[in-house]
Amino acid sequence: MLIKICRGWEIPESEATPEAVFLNRRALMAGGAGLIGASVIGRAQAQASDPSADLYPAKRNAAYKLDREITPEAFSGDYNNYYEFGTSKSVAAAASKLKTRPWTVKIDGLVEAPLEIGFDDLARKMPLEERLYRHRCVEAWSMAVPWTGFPLASLVALAKPTADARYIVMHTFKDPAQAPGQKAFWYPWPYTEGLTLAEAHNDLAFMVTGIYGKPLGNQFGAPLRLAVPWKYGFKSVKAIDRITFTKERPKTFWEALQASEYGFWANVNPEVPHPRWSQASERVLGTGEMRPTMLFNGYGEFVADLYKDLQTERLWA
Ligand code: MTE
């Protein structure tokens, strides 16, 4: 498909974190006040009234280690991709208006019995833990964050897919009245992503409900998002309200828009450039440091086996 839309996250590596933005944030941080301070305070107030707030902080699972510092919240919380709320990185204020309660997650498709469950009931049923994960965007910036959540495999067990099911498909809410970005008719809303069931059962596949030891802020995809850290960040769909099990591979949001650049698998590989920029290195958010990108974002020991019989597939973008 040859739609040429200017998408905020499709920028060359050299521009992935513009220096001016970076320096401006440093100045704001140094001042210790200003917009970031206001947004953090607003978030803290919203989180105090969160019906699941007592579940945080969850115990950290030491199996998931980082090779770098955790990205400060002031950076990760003010540099987001969330097209439902605009194409800039500063979507926190707009996203904070999304009503995340009540929030029902619908589970349907090839399952023993379709199910609807309130988010807070789901969170209380699941084994919550904290994990430190790297997070690598296809735009060639990265961060490292302490997510709280539960293994996707636990949700699959709750859903009970039938023997025919081969894929799990996750949909973001659709409500243009709350999410102005969804009025842009040329995007195939709702945002949809998918994994094979084998990927969904991998230990690393994580459903996220919190970050930094607190309930998830709206800009990160509250109340429920995915984290699959061996893949480019666009696979990690936010604000999920429907999960469908299918036999056919789904057409995902970015694949539907530009299949030549964003495929189904989207595994991180420094040697396979995006058609318009290199993926060899990444800019670390918060420090500006350039680091070499790692195959599978450094998670090969967990996931490489998933792909050994799939070498004819376009696994890397
Ligand atoms: N999910 C929805 N619903 N809408 C989006 O625009 N952007 C994706 C992904 N999930 C996106 C989404 C992209 S491109 C990335 S890199 C990550 O979210 C960014 O997650 P973060 O803002 O928490 O860093």
Short mmCIF file of C-alpha atoms and ligand atoms in Angstrom, two decimals:
data_model
loop_
_atom_site.label_atom_id
_atom_site.label_comp_id
_atom_site.label_asym_id
_atom_site.label_seq_id
_atom_site.Cartn_x
_atom_site.Cartn_y
_atom_site.Cartn_z
CA MET A 1 0.00 0.00 0.00
CA LEU A 2 1.48 3.33 -0.99
CA ILE A 3 -0.15 5.64 1.50
CA LYS A 4 2.35 8.37 2.32
CA ILE A 5 1.33 9.88 5.59
CA CYS A 6 3.77 11.76 7.75
CA ARG A 7 3.99 9.58 10.84
CA GLY A 8 5.80 11.01 13.80
CA TRP A 9 7.75 7.86 14.53
CA GLU A 10 8.99 7.33 10.98
CA ILE A 11 12.08 9.45 11.19
CA PRO A 12 15.72 8.74 10.50
CA GLU A 13 17.81 7.37 13.30
CA SER A 14 19.76 10.63 13.47
CA GLU A 15 16.56 12.46 14.32
CA ALA A 16 14.98 9.89 16.60
CA THR A 17 15.53 11.99 19.72
CA PRO A 18 16.11 15.52 18.48
CA GLU A 19 18.86 17.17 20.46
CA ALA A 20 16.69 20.19 21.14
CA VAL A 21 14.00 18.04 22.72
CA PHE A 22 16.59 16.24 24.76
CA LEU A 23 18.26 19.42 25.97
CA ASN A 24 14.92 21.03 26.67
CA ARG A 25 13.95 18.10 28.89
CA ARG A 26 17.24 18.34 30.73
CA ALA A 27 16.55 21.98 31.39
CA LEU A 28 13.09 21.15 32.67
CA MET A 29 14.49 18.47 34.91
CA ALA A 30 17.20 20.71 36.19
CA GLY A 31 14.53 23.26 37.06
CA GLY A 32 12.71 20.56 38.98
CA ALA A 33 9.35 22.05 38.04
CA GLY A 34 7.38 23.05 34.98
CA LEU A 35 5.32 20.88 32.72
CA ILE A 36 6.84 17.54 33.64
CA GLY A 37 6.40 18.27 37.34
CA ALA A 38 2.76 19.20 36.76
CA SER A 39 2.05 16.08 34.72
CA VAL A 40 3.72 13.83 37.30
CA ILE A 41 1.64 15.38 40.10
CA GLY A 42 -1.53 14.96 38.02
CA ARG A 43 -0.66 11.34 37.43
CA ALA A 44 0.03 10.69 41.08
CA GLN A 45 -3.42 12.04 41.93
CA ALA A 46 -5.08 9.85 39.29
CA GLN A 47 -3.16 6.80 40.50
CA ALA A 48 -4.13 7.32 44.15
CA SER A 49 -7.78 6.83 43.13
CA ASP A 50 -7.01 3.77 40.98
CA PRO A 51 -9.11 0.80 42.23
CA SER A 52 -6.09 -1.51 41.81
CA ALA A 53 -3.56 0.84 43.46
CA ASP A 54 -3.12 -1.51 46.43
CA LEU A 55 -1.57 -4.14 44.10
CA TYR A 56 1.58 -2.01 43.68
CA PRO A 57 4.49 -2.27 44.02
CA ALA A 58 4.60 -5.96 43.07
CA LYS A 59 7.60 -8.16 43.84
CA ARG A 60 10.38 -7.89 41.26
CA ASN A 61 11.21 -11.06 39.31
CA ALA A 62 15.02 -11.17 39.38
CA ALA A 63 15.20 -13.35 36.26
CA TYR A 64 14.86 -10.27 34.05
CA LYS A 65 18.02 -8.19 34.29
CA LEU A 66 19.10 -4.99 32.61
CA ASP A 67 22.47 -4.03 31.14
CA ARG A 68 21.72 -0.31 31.62
CA GLU A 69 20.09 2.16 33.99
CA ILE A 70 16.31 2.35 34.26
CA THR A 71 15.06 5.31 32.22
CA PRO A 72 13.76 8.03 34.54
CA GLU A 73 9.98 8.39 34.43
CA ALA A 74 10.28 12.06 33.47
CA PHE A 75 11.69 10.88 30.11
CA SER A 76 9.73 7.70 29.42
CA GLY A 77 6.47 9.37 30.44
CA ASP A 78 6.91 12.32 28.14
CA TYR A 79 8.13 10.61 24.94
CA ASN A 80 5.40 8.24 23.85
CA ASN A 81 3.87 6.88 20.70
CA TYR A 82 0.10 6.83 21.07
CA TYR A 83 -1.55 7.76 17.79
CA GLU A 84 -5.02 7.75 19.29
CA PHE A 85 -3.95 10.98 21.03
CA GLY A 86 -1.84 12.58 18.32
CA THR A 87 1.33 12.06 16.36
CA SER A 88 3.69 14.02 18.63
CA LYS A 89 5.63 12.36 21.45
CA SER A 90 4.05 14.61 24.07
CA VAL A 91 0.70 12.91 24.36
CA ALA A 92 0.57 12.51 28.15
CA ALA A 93 -1.82 15.42 28.73
CA ALA A 94 -4.18 14.36 25.92
CA ALA A 95 -4.08 10.68 26.97
CA SER A 96 -4.78 11.57 30.60
CA LYS A 97 -8.35 12.40 29.51
CA LEU A 98 -9.09 8.78 28.56
CA LYS A 99 -11.59 7.24 30.98
CA THR A 100 -10.01 3.93 32.02
CA ARG A 101 -12.77 2.85 34.44
CA PRO A 102 -14.98 0.99 34.15
CA TRP A 103 -12.88 -1.06 31.68
CA THR A 104 -13.98 -4.41 30.37
CA VAL A 105 -11.76 -6.83 28.49
CA LYS A 106 -13.61 -9.04 26.04
CA ILE A 107 -12.10 -12.41 25.14
CA ASP A 108 -13.60 -14.09 22.08
CA GLY A 109 -12.97 -16.02 18.86
CA LEU A 110 -11.67 -19.58 19.06
CA VAL A 111 -12.13 -20.09 22.80
CA GLU A 112 -14.13 -22.66 24.77
CA ALA A 113 -16.48 -19.91 25.94
CA PRO A 114 -16.32 -16.15 25.23
CA LEU A 115 -15.67 -14.10 28.32
CA GLU A 116 -15.98 -10.49 29.48
CA ILE A 117 -14.04 -9.50 32.56
CA GLY A 118 -13.59 -6.18 34.34
CA PHE A 119 -9.97 -5.01 34.30
CA ASP A 120 -9.71 -4.82 38.12
CA ASP A 121 -11.07 -8.36 38.50
CA LEU A 122 -8.57 -9.57 35.90
CA ALA A 123 -5.64 -7.84 37.62
CA ARG A 124 -6.59 -9.45 40.95
CA LYS A 125 -6.82 -12.92 39.39
CA MET A 126 -3.39 -12.73 37.74
CA PRO A 127 0.07 -13.29 39.29
CA LEU A 128 1.43 -9.72 39.24
CA GLU A 129 5.19 -9.17 39.30
CA GLU A 130 7.67 -6.49 38.29
CA ARG A 131 10.11 -7.03 35.42
CA LEU A 132 12.90 -4.81 34.13
CA TYR A 133 12.71 -4.82 30.33
CA ARG A 134 14.47 -3.04 27.51
CA HIS A 135 12.05 -1.40 25.06
CA ARG A 136 13.27 -0.71 21.49
CA CYS A 137 11.19 1.39 19.11
CA VAL A 138 11.48 0.85 15.34
CA GLU A 139 12.45 4.55 15.20
CA ALA A 140 15.82 3.59 16.76
CA TRP A 141 15.36 4.98 20.26
CA SER A 142 15.22 2.79 23.34
CA MET A 143 14.51 2.87 27.03
CA ALA A 144 14.56 0.52 30.00
CA VAL A 145 11.50 0.34 32.24
CA PRO A 146 10.19 -1.50 35.29
CA TRP A 147 6.86 -2.88 34.06
CA THR A 148 4.41 -4.55 36.42
CA GLY A 149 2.10 -7.15 34.97
CA PHE A 150 1.55 -10.85 34.44
CA PRO A 151 2.65 -13.45 31.90
CA LEU A 152 0.52 -13.46 28.76
CA ALA A 153 0.50 -17.26 29.13
CA SER A 154 -1.67 -16.84 32.27
CA LEU A 155 -4.24 -14.92 30.27
CA VAL A 156 -4.19 -17.57 27.53
CA ALA A 157 -4.85 -20.20 30.22
CA LEU A 158 -7.83 -18.19 31.48
CA ALA A 159 -9.16 -17.79 27.92
CA LYS A 160 -8.92 -21.51 27.06
CA PRO A 161 -8.38 -21.33 23.28
CA THR A 162 -9.60 -24.28 21.22
CA ALA A 163 -7.23 -26.59 19.33
CA ASP A 164 -7.86 -24.60 16.09
CA ALA A 165 -6.51 -21.33 17.50
CA ARG A 166 -3.10 -20.29 16.14
CA TYR A 167 -2.95 -16.54 16.78
CA ILE A 168 -3.86 -14.14 19.56
CA VAL A 169 -5.07 -10.74 18.37
CA MET A 170 -5.24 -7.70 20.67
CA HIS A 171 -7.31 -4.61 19.98
CA THR A 172 -7.09 -1.13 21.48
CA PHE A 173 -10.39 0.56 22.45
CA LYS A 174 -12.15 2.55 19.73
CA ASP A 175 -13.86 5.78 20.80
CA PRO A 176 -13.09 8.82 18.63
CA ALA A 177 -15.01 11.04 21.08
CA GLN A 178 -12.29 10.35 23.66
CA ALA A 179 -9.36 9.72 21.32
CA PRO A 180 -9.19 12.55 18.75
CA GLY A 181 -6.54 10.73 16.73
CA GLN A 182 -9.15 8.13 15.81
CA LYS A 183 -10.96 10.79 13.78
CA ALA A 184 -8.14 10.42 11.23
CA PHE A 185 -10.08 8.14 8.88
CA TRP A 186 -7.04 6.97 6.91
CA TYR A 187 -5.79 4.84 9.81
CA PRO A 188 -7.33 1.36 10.23
CA TRP A 189 -8.67 1.83 13.78
CA PRO A 190 -8.77 0.19 16.19
CA TYR A 191 -5.01 -0.35 16.66
CA THR A 192 -4.57 -4.11 16.37
CA GLU A 193 -1.61 -6.35 16.99
CA GLY A 194 -1.07 -10.08 17.06
CA LEU A 195 1.26 -12.90 18.04
CA THR A 196 1.37 -16.60 17.31
CA LEU A 197 0.21 -18.73 20.22
CA ALA A 198 3.77 -20.04 20.54
CA GLU A 199 4.98 -16.44 21.00
CA ALA A 200 2.16 -15.76 23.45
CA HIS A 201 3.31 -18.71 25.56
CA ASN A 202 6.92 -17.49 25.66
CA ASP A 203 8.07 -16.48 29.15
CA LEU A 204 8.91 -12.96 28.00
CA ALA A 205 5.45 -12.09 26.64
CA PHE A 206 4.02 -9.86 29.36
CA MET A 207 0.69 -8.11 29.93
CA VAL A 208 1.43 -4.79 31.58
CA THR A 209 -0.77 -3.13 34.22
CA GLY A 210 1.79 -0.90 35.97
CA ILE A 211 5.11 0.90 35.71
CA TYR A 212 7.59 2.33 38.24
CA GLY A 213 5.79 0.41 41.01
CA LYS A 214 2.45 2.14 40.33
CA PRO A 215 -0.60 1.60 38.13
CA LEU A 216 0.11 2.33 34.46
CA GLY A 217 -0.18 5.98 33.41
CA ASN A 218 -2.53 6.62 30.50
CA GLN A 219 0.25 7.61 28.10
CA PHE A 220 1.81 4.14 28.55
CA GLY A 221 -1.45 2.43 27.59
CA ALA A 222 -3.51 2.12 30.77
CA PRO A 223 -5.10 0.06 32.01
CA LEU A 224 -3.68 -2.91 30.05
CA ARG A 225 -0.98 -3.16 27.38
CA LEU A 226 1.39 -5.73 25.95
CA ALA A 227 5.21 -5.84 26.29
CA VAL A 228 7.11 -8.12 23.88
CA PRO A 229 10.63 -6.71 24.28
CA TRP A 230 12.33 -8.81 21.58
CA LYS A 231 10.15 -7.08 18.97
CA TYR A 232 9.97 -3.46 17.85
CA GLY A 233 7.77 -1.38 20.14
CA PHE A 234 4.87 -1.07 17.70
CA LYS A 235 3.93 -4.69 18.50
CA SER A 236 3.29 -3.68 22.14
CA VAL A 237 -0.32 -2.56 21.78
CA LYS A 238 -1.82 -0.19 24.37
CA ALA A 239 -5.20 0.13 26.12
CA ILE A 240 -6.43 -3.35 25.18
CA ASP A 241 -10.16 -3.99 25.47
CA ARG A 242 -10.56 -7.05 23.26
CA ILE A 243 -8.52 -10.21 22.78
CA THR A 244 -9.49 -12.58 19.97
CA PHE A 245 -8.11 -16.04 19.17
CA THR A 246 -8.00 -16.85 15.47
CA LYS A 247 -6.87 -19.46 12.99
CA GLU A 248 -5.73 -16.86 10.43
CA ARG A 249 -2.85 -14.45 10.90
CA PRO A 250 -4.35 -11.00 11.60
CA LYS A 251 -3.66 -7.92 9.51
CA THR A 252 -2.06 -5.62 12.06
CA PHE A 253 -2.39 -1.82 12.21
CA TRP A 254 0.94 -0.80 10.70
CA GLU A 255 1.06 -3.77 8.34
CA ALA A 256 -2.32 -2.68 6.94
CA LEU A 257 -0.91 0.80 6.33
CA GLN A 258 2.57 -0.01 5.02
CA ALA A 259 3.35 -3.71 4.77
CA SER A 260 6.66 -3.06 3.00
CA GLU A 261 7.99 -1.38 6.16
CA TYR A 262 6.10 -2.97 9.07
CA GLY A 263 5.46 -6.68 8.98
CA PHE A 264 3.81 -9.14 11.32
CA TRP A 265 6.96 -10.50 13.00
CA ALA A 266 8.95 -7.30 13.62
CA ASN A 267 11.76 -8.93 15.61
CA VAL A 268 14.66 -6.60 16.42
CA ASN A 269 17.72 -7.13 14.20
CA PRO A 270 20.59 -4.63 13.89
CA GLU A 271 21.56 -6.05 10.49
CA VAL A 272 18.23 -5.52 8.80
CA PRO A 273 17.71 -1.81 8.19
CA HIS A 274 14.32 -0.20 8.01
CA PRO A 275 13.86 0.75 4.33
CA ARG A 276 14.54 4.37 5.29
CA TRP A 277 17.08 4.19 8.13
CA SER A 278 19.63 1.94 9.83
CA GLN A 279 18.77 -0.24 12.82
CA ALA A 280 22.45 -0.83 13.73
CA SER A 281 22.38 1.39 16.80
CA GLU A 282 19.87 3.04 19.08
CA ARG A 283 19.66 6.26 21.06
CA VAL A 284 19.00 5.66 24.74
CA LEU A 285 16.26 7.95 25.97
CA GLY A 286 17.30 10.09 28.91
CA THR A 287 21.05 9.89 28.33
CA GLY A 288 21.30 10.34 24.57
CA GLU A 289 23.93 7.58 24.53
CA MET A 290 24.22 5.61 21.27
CA ARG A 291 24.39 1.85 21.83
CA PRO A 292 24.72 -0.99 19.33
CA THR A 293 21.36 -2.66 18.79
CA MET A 294 21.24 -6.32 19.83
CA LEU A 295 19.67 -9.20 17.91
CA PHE A 296 16.20 -9.83 19.41
CA ASN A 297 16.97 -6.74 21.54
CA GLY A 298 19.28 -8.99 23.58
CA TYR A 299 16.58 -11.58 24.36
CA GLY A 300 17.74 -14.33 21.97
CA GLU A 301 18.21 -16.86 24.76
CA PHE A 302 14.48 -16.62 25.47
CA VAL A 303 13.07 -16.45 21.96
CA ALA A 304 15.47 -17.56 19.19
CA ASP A 305 14.04 -21.11 19.23
CA LEU A 306 10.61 -19.78 18.29
CA TYR A 307 11.89 -18.90 14.84
CA LYS A 308 14.28 -21.70 13.91
CA ASP A 309 11.74 -23.37 11.59
CA LEU A 310 10.45 -20.10 10.16
CA GLN A 311 13.44 -18.97 8.15
CA THR A 312 11.36 -18.38 5.01
CA GLU A 313 9.29 -15.76 6.86
CA ARG A 314 10.17 -12.07 6.92
CA LEU A 315 11.07 -12.19 10.59
CA TRP A 316 12.80 -8.84 11.06
CA ALA A 317 10.58 -5.93 10.13
N1 MTE B 1 -0.63 1.17 20.82
C1 MTE B 1 -1.62 1.99 20.41
N2 MTE B 1 -2.89 1.65 20.71
N3 MTE B 1 -1.40 3.11 19.68
C2 MTE B 1 -0.11 3.47 19.31
O1 MTE B 1 0.06 4.50 18.62
N4 MTE B 1 2.26 2.91 19.38
C3 MTE B 1 3.19 1.79 19.40
C4 MTE B 1 3.06 0.95 20.69
N5 MTE B 1 1.66 0.71 20.99
C5 MTE B 1 0.96 2.63 19.73
C6 MTE B 1 0.66 1.50 20.53
C7 MTE B 1 4.58 2.20 19.24
S1 MTE B 1 5.01 2.69 17.67
C8 MTE B 1 5.48 2.12 20.26
S2 MTE B 1 7.16 2.40 20.00
C9 MTE B 1 5.07 1.84 21.64
O2 MTE B 1 3.66 1.68 21.76
C10 MTE B 1 5.49 3.00 22.53
O3 MTE B 1 5.24 2.70 23.87
P1 MTE B 1 5.60 3.78 24.97
O4 MTE B 1 4.93 5.07 24.57
O5 MTE B 1 5.10 3.24 26.27
O6 MTE B 1 7.09 3.92 24.95
#
